[in-house]
Coordinates of C-alpha atoms and ligand atoms in Angstrom, one line a residue:
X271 CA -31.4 7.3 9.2
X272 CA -32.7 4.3 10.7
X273 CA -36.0 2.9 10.6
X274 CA -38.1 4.8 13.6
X275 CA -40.9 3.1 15.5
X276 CA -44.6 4.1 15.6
X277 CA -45.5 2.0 18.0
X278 CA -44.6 -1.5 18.7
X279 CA -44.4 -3.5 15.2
X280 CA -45.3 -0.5 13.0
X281 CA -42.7 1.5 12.1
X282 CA -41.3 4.3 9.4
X283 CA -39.2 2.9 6.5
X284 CA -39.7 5.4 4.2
X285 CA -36.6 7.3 2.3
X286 CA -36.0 11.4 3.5
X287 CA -34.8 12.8 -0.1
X288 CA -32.8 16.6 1.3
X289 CA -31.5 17.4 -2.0
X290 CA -34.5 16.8 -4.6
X291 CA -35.5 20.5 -5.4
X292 CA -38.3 19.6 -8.5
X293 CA -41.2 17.4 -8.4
X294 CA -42.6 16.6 -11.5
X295 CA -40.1 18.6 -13.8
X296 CA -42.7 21.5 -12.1
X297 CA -43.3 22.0 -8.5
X298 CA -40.4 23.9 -6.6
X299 CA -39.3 21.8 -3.5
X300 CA -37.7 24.3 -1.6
X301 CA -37.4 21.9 1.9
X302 CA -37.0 18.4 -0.4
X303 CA -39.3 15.4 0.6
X304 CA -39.7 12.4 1.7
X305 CA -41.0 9.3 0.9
X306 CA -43.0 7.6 3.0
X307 CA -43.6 3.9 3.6
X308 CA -44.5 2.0 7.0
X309 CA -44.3 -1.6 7.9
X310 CA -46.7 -3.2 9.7
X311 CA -46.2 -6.4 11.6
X312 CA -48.8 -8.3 12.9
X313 CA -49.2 -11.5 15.2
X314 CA -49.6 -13.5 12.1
X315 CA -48.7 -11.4 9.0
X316 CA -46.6 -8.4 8.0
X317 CA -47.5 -5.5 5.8
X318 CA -45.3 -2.8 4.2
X319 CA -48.2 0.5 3.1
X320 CA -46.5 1.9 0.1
X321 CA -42.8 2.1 -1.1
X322 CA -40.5 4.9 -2.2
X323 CA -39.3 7.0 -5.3
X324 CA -37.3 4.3 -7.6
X325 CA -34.0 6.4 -6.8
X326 CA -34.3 5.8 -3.4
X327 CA -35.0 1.9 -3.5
X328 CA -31.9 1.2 -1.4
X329 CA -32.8 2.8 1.2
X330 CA -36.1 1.4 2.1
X331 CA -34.6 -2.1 1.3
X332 CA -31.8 -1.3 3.9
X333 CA -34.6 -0.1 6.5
X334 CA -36.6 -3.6 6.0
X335 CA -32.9 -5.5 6.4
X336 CA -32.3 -3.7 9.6
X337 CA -35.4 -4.8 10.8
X338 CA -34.7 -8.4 9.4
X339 CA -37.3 -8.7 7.4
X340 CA -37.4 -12.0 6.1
X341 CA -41.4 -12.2 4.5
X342 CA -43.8 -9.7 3.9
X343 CA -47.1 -11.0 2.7
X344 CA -49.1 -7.7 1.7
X345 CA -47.5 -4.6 0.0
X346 CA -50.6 -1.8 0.5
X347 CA -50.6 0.6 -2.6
X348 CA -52.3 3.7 -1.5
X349 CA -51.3 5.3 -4.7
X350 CA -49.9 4.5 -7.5
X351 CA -47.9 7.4 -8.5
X352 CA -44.2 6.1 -8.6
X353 CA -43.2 8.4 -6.1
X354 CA -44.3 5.6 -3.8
X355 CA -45.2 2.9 -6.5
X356 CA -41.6 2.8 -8.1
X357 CA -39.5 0.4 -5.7
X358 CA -43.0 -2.0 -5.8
X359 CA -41.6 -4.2 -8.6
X360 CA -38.4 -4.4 -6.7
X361 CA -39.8 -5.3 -3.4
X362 CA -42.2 -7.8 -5.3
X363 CA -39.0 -9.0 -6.4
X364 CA -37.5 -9.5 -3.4
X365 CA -40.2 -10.9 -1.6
X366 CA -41.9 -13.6 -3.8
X367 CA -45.0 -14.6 -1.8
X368 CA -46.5 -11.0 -1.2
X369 CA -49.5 -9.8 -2.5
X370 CA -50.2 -6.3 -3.9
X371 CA -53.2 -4.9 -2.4
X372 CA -54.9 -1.9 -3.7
X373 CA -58.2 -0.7 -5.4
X374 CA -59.3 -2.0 -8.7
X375 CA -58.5 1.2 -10.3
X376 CA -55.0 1.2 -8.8
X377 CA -54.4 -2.3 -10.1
X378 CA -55.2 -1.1 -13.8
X379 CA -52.8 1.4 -13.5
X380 CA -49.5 -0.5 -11.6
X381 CA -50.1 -2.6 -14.5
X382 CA -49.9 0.4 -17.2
X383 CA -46.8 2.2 -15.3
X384 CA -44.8 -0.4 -13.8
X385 CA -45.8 -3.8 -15.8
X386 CA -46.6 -5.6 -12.5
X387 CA -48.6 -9.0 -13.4
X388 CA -51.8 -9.3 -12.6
X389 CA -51.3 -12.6 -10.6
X390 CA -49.4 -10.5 -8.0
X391 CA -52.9 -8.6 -7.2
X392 CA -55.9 -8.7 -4.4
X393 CA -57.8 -5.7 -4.9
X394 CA -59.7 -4.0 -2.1
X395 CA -63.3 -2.7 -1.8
X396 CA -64.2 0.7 0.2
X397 CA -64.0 -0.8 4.0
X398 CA -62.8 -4.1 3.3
X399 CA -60.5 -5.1 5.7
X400 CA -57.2 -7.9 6.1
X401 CA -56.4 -9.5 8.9
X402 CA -52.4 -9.3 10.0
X403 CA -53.9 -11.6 12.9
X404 CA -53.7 -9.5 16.2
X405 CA -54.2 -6.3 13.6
X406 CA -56.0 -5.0 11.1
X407 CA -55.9 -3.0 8.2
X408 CA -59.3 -1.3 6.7
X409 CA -58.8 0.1 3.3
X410 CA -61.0 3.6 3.1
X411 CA -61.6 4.2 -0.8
X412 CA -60.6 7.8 -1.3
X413 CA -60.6 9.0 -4.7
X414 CA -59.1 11.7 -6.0
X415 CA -56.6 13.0 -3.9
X416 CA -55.2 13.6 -6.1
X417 CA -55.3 10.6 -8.3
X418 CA -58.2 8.7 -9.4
X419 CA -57.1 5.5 -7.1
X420 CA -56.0 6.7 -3.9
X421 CA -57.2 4.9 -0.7
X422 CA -56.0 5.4 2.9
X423 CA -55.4 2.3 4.7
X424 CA -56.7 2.4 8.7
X425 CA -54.9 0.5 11.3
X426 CA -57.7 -0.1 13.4
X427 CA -56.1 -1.5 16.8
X428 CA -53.7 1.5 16.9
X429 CA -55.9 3.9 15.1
X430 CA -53.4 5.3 12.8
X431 CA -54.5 6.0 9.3
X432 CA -51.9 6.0 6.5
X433 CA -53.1 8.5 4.0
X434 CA -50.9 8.1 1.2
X435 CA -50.5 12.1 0.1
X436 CA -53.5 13.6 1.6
X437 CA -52.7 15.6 4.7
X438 CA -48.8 15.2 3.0
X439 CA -46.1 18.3 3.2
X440 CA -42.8 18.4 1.2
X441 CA -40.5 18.6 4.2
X442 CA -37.0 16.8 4.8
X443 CA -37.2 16.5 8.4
X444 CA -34.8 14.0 10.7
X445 CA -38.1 13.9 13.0
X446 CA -40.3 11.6 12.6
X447 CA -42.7 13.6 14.1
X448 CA -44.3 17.1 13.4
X449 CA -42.4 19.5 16.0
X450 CA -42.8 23.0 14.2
X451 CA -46.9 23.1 13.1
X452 CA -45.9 26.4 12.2
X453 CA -43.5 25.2 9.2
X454 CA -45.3 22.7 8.5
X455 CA -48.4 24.0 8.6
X456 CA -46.2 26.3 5.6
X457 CA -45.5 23.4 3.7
X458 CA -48.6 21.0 3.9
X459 CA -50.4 24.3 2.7
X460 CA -48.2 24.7 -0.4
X461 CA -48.4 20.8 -0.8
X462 CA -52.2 21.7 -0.9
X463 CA -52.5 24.2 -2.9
X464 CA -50.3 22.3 -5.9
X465 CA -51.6 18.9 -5.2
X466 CA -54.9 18.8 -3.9
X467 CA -57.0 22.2 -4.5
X468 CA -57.9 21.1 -8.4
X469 CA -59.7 18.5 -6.2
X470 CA -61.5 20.6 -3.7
X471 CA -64.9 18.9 -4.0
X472 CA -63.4 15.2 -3.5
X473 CA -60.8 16.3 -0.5
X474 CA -64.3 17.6 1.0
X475 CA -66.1 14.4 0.8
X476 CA -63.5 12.6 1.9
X477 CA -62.8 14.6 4.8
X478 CA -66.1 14.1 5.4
X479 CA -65.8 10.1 4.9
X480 CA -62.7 10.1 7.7
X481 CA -64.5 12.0 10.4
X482 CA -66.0 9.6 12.8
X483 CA -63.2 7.4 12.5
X484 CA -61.2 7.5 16.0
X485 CA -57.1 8.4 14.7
X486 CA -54.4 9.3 16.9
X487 CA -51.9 9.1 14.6
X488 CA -51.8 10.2 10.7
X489 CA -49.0 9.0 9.0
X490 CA -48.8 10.7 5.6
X491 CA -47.0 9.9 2.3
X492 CA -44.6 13.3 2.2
X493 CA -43.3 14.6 5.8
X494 CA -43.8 13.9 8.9
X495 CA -46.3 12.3 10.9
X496 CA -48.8 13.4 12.7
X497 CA -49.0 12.1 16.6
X498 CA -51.3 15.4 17.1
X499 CA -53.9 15.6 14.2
X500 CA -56.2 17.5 15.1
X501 CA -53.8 20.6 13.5
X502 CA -53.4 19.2 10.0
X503 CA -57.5 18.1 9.8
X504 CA -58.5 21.3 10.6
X505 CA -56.1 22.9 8.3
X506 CA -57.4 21.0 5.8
X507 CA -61.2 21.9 6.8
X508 CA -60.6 25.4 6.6
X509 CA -58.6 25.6 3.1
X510 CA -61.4 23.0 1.6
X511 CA -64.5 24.0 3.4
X512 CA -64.4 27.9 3.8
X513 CA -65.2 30.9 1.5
X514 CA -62.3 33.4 0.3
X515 CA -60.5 35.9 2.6
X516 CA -60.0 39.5 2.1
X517 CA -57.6 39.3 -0.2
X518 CA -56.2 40.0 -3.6
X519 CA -52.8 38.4 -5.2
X520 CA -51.3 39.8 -8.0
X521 CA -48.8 38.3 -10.2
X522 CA -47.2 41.1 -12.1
X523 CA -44.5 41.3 -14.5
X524 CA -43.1 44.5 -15.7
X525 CA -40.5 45.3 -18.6
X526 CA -39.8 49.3 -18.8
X527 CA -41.6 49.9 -15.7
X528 CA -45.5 51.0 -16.7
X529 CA -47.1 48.2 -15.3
X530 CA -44.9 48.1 -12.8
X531 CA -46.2 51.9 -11.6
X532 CA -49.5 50.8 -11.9
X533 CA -49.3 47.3 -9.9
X534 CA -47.6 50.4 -7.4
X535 CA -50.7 52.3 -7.2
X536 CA -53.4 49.4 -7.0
X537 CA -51.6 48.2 -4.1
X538 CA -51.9 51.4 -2.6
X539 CA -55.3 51.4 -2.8
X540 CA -56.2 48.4 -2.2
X541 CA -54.4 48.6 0.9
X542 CA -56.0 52.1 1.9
X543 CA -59.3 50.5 1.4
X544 CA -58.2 47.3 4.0
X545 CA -58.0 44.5 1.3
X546 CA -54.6 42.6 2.0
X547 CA -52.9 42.3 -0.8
X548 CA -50.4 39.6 -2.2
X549 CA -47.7 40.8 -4.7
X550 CA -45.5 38.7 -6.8
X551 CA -42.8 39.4 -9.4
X552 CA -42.9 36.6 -11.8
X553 CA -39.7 37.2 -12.6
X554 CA -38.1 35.6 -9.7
X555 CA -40.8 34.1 -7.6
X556 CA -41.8 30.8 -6.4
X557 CA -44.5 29.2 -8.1
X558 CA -45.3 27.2 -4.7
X559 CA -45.7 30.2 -3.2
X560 CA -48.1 31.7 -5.6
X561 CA -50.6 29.1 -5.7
X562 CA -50.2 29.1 -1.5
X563 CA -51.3 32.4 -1.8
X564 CA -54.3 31.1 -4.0
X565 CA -55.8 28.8 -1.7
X566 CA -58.0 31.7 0.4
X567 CA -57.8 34.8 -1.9
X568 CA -61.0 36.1 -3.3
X569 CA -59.7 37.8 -6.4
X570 CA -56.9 37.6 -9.1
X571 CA -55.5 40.3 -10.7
X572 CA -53.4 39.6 -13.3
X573 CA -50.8 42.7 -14.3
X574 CA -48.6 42.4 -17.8
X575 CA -47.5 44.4 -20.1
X576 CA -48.4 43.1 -24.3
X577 CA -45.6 41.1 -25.8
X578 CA -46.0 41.4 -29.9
X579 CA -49.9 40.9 -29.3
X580 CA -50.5 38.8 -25.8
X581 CA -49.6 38.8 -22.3
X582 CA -45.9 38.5 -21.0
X583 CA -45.5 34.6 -21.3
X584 CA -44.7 35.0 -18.0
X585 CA -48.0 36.4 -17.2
X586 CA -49.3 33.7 -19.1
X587 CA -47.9 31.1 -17.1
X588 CA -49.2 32.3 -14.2
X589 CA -52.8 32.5 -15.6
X590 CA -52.4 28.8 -16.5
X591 CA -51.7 27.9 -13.2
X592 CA -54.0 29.5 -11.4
X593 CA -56.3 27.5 -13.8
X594 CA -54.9 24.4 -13.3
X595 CA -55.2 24.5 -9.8
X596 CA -58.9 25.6 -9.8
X597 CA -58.5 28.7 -7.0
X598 CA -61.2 29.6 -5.8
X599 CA -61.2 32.8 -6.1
X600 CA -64.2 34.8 -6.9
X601 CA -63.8 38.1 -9.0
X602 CA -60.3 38.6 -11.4
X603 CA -59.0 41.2 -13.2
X604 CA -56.6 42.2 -15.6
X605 CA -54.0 45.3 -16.0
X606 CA -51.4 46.5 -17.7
X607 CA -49.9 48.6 -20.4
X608 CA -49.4 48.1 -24.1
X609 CA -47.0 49.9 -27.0
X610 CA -49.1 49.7 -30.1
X611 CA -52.2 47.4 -29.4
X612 CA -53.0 43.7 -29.2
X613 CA -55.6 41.4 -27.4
X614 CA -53.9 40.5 -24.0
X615 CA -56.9 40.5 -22.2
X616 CA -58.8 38.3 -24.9
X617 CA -55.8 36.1 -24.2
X618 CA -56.0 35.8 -20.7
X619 CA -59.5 35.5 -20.2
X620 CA -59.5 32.3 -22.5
X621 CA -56.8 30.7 -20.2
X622 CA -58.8 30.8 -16.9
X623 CA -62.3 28.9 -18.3
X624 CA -61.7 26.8 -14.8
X625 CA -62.2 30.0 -12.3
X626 CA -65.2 30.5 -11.7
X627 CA -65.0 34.1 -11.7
X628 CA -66.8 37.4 -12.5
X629 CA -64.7 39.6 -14.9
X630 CA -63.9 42.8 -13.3
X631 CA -63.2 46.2 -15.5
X632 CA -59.8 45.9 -16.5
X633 CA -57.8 48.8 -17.0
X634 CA -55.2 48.7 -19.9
X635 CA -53.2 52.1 -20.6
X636 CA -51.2 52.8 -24.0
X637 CA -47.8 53.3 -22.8
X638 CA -47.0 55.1 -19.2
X639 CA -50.0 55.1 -16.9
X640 CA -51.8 59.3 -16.5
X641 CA -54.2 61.0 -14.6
X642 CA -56.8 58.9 -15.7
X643 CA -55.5 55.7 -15.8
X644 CA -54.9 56.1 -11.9
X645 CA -58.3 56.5 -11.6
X646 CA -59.4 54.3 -13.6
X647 CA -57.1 51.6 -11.0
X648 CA -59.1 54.0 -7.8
X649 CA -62.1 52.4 -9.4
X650 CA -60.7 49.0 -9.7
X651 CA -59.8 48.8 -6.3
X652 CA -63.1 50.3 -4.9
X653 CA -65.1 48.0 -6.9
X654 CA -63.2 45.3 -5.0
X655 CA -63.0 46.5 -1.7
X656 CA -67.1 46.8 -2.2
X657 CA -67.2 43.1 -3.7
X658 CA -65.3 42.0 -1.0
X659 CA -67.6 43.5 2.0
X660 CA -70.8 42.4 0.0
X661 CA -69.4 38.7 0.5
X662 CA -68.8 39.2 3.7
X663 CA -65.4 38.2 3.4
X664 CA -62.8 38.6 6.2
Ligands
FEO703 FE1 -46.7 11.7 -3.6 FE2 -49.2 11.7 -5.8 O1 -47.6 11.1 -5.2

């Protein structure tokens, strides 16, 4: 595709990468990415805001040849993750007399991951500004979103803010700009829910930070940009900002059937008592979609049956994530059925120290769940429903 205009002198020459289906040898891409970089060219200097993946290099080189660009004086580094650090050295290359701008911290690390020298450098304070001459880019300090670096750079005159992954979807799209909210509303949520909800507290304050600036236009580092973003911020309030829904997801994995009779019944009534309930095999389902379904649940129950003396790895794996992503969840549980004995729960519970969460009854049955074990899951599920409707949550 060829590069797409903003507005006059800014435009999109980032890389759209269809086919990449695995983003860090972890997250599932099931819609690919993009890469996202932007020149900007003002009356007096030109600046490109970030670069692309390394394997896509050519293409943003192509983009700045179709536009004849013969200088640029200031490559922006919102972030120095090499999904938009890696072509930097190239484009350095290529272009002797730019500087790289970014944050001290950035600089520290484009030096660690991509051996840049340190004479290529001008680092940035929060709100300093450059001056492209008729335009001019502020550079908003924004820590951890997800890295320790990250800035967003504001174009003032055209109030755009480039937000390097915050507010970012992975979505191959040959639109520039968001025309389905709905999808991605989808996909910036899962893009959340991997990426930024560890970070919950900082994507607050800096939500907070951007609010009385005046954008019309947010042009992300994944997917496509925002020319209404109003959507996406309040999105973003309302998974950073508000308490837990009425829900429950269960990851559950099953291997002669017991648990899998008991995830049954809890679902049952769970649903009878109005708590919504999320249900996934971890067999077959999509991380992404699990720790979607994380973002506003207010209670994890974890279902397994014991392997030798633990959870189902797989039910292990989807403890660790949960943890690693820091849901917020308020109240977790654990079921499940075992053969001969073993310390599942001990297990789990040790893998979840980053939920904050209060340890409902669990309810572990030797072999095929009875009479009493389906009570015992009645109780669970009551206990919940009531926890729930304490909190007040909807
Ligand atoms: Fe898209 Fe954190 O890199």
């Amino acid at each position: 595709m060829k590069p797409r205009e903003i507005k006059p002198g800014v435009y999109f020459v980032g890389a759209v990468d269809w086919d990449r289906r695995l983003f860090d040898s972890l997250i599932p891409l099931p819609d690919g990415t993009s890469y996202n970089s932007y020149l900007v060219k003002g009356s007096e200097k030109t600046a490109l805001i970030d670069t692309v993946d390394p394997t896509m290099e050519q293409v943003l080189v192509n983009h700045l040849d179709e536009l004849k660009i013969k200088s640029i004086d200031y490559v922006i580094a919102n972030h120095a993750e090499q999904d938009h650090s890696g072509s930097i050295p190239g484009i350095l290359e290529r272009y002797p007399k730019a500087k790289l701008v970014c944050t001290p911290r950035c600089k520290g690390m484009l030096v660690d991951l991509l051996l840049v020298a340190e004479d290529r450098f001008v680092t940035v304070e929060d709100r300093e500004t450059i001056s492209l001459g008729d335009r001019t880019l502020e550079f908003i300090h924004a820590p951890w979103v997800h890295w320790p670096e990250t800035m967003f750079t504001y174009l003032r005159e055209d109030k755009i803010i480039f937000s390097c992954d915050f507010f970012g979807s992975h979505l191959a799209t040959s639109n520039l700009y968001v025309t389905d909210e709905g999808q991605v509303y989808e996909a910036a949520k899962r893009y959340y829910s991997e990426i930024m909800m560890p970070f919950r507290t900082n994507v607050q304050k800096n939500l907070e930070k951007i609010k009385d600036y005046p954008i019309d236009i947010i042009s992300p580092s994944h997917g496509p940009v925002y020319d209404k973003p109003e959507f996406i911020i309040k999105a973003h309030r309302d998974w950073a900002f508000c308490e837990p829904r009425n829900i429950v997801v269960l990851p559950y994995v099953s291997m002669h059937g017991s648990t899998r009779r008991m995830v049954t019944h809890i679902v049952e009534a769970l649903a009878g008592r109005g708590v919504t309930v999320k249900q996934f095999d971890l067999t077959v389902t999509d991380l992404g979609k699990l720790a979607m379904a994380l973002v506003d649940a207010a209670t994890i129950i974890i279902a397994t049956p014991t392997v030798h003396a633990g959870p189902h790895p797989a039910a292990a794996y989807a403890a660790f994530l949960a943890n690693v992503v820091r849901a917020n969840v308020k109240f977790a549980s654990i079921i499940g059925s075992y053969g001969w004995g073993g310390k599942t729960v001990d297990q789990l519970v040790a893998m979840i120290p980053n939920l904050k969460v209060e340890l409902l009854p669990t309810v572990i049955v030797k072999g095929y769940p009875r009479e009493a074990d389906f009570a015992a899951l009645d109780d669970l599920a009551e206990t919940i429903a009531r926890k729930h409707k304490e909190h007040d949550f909807k």
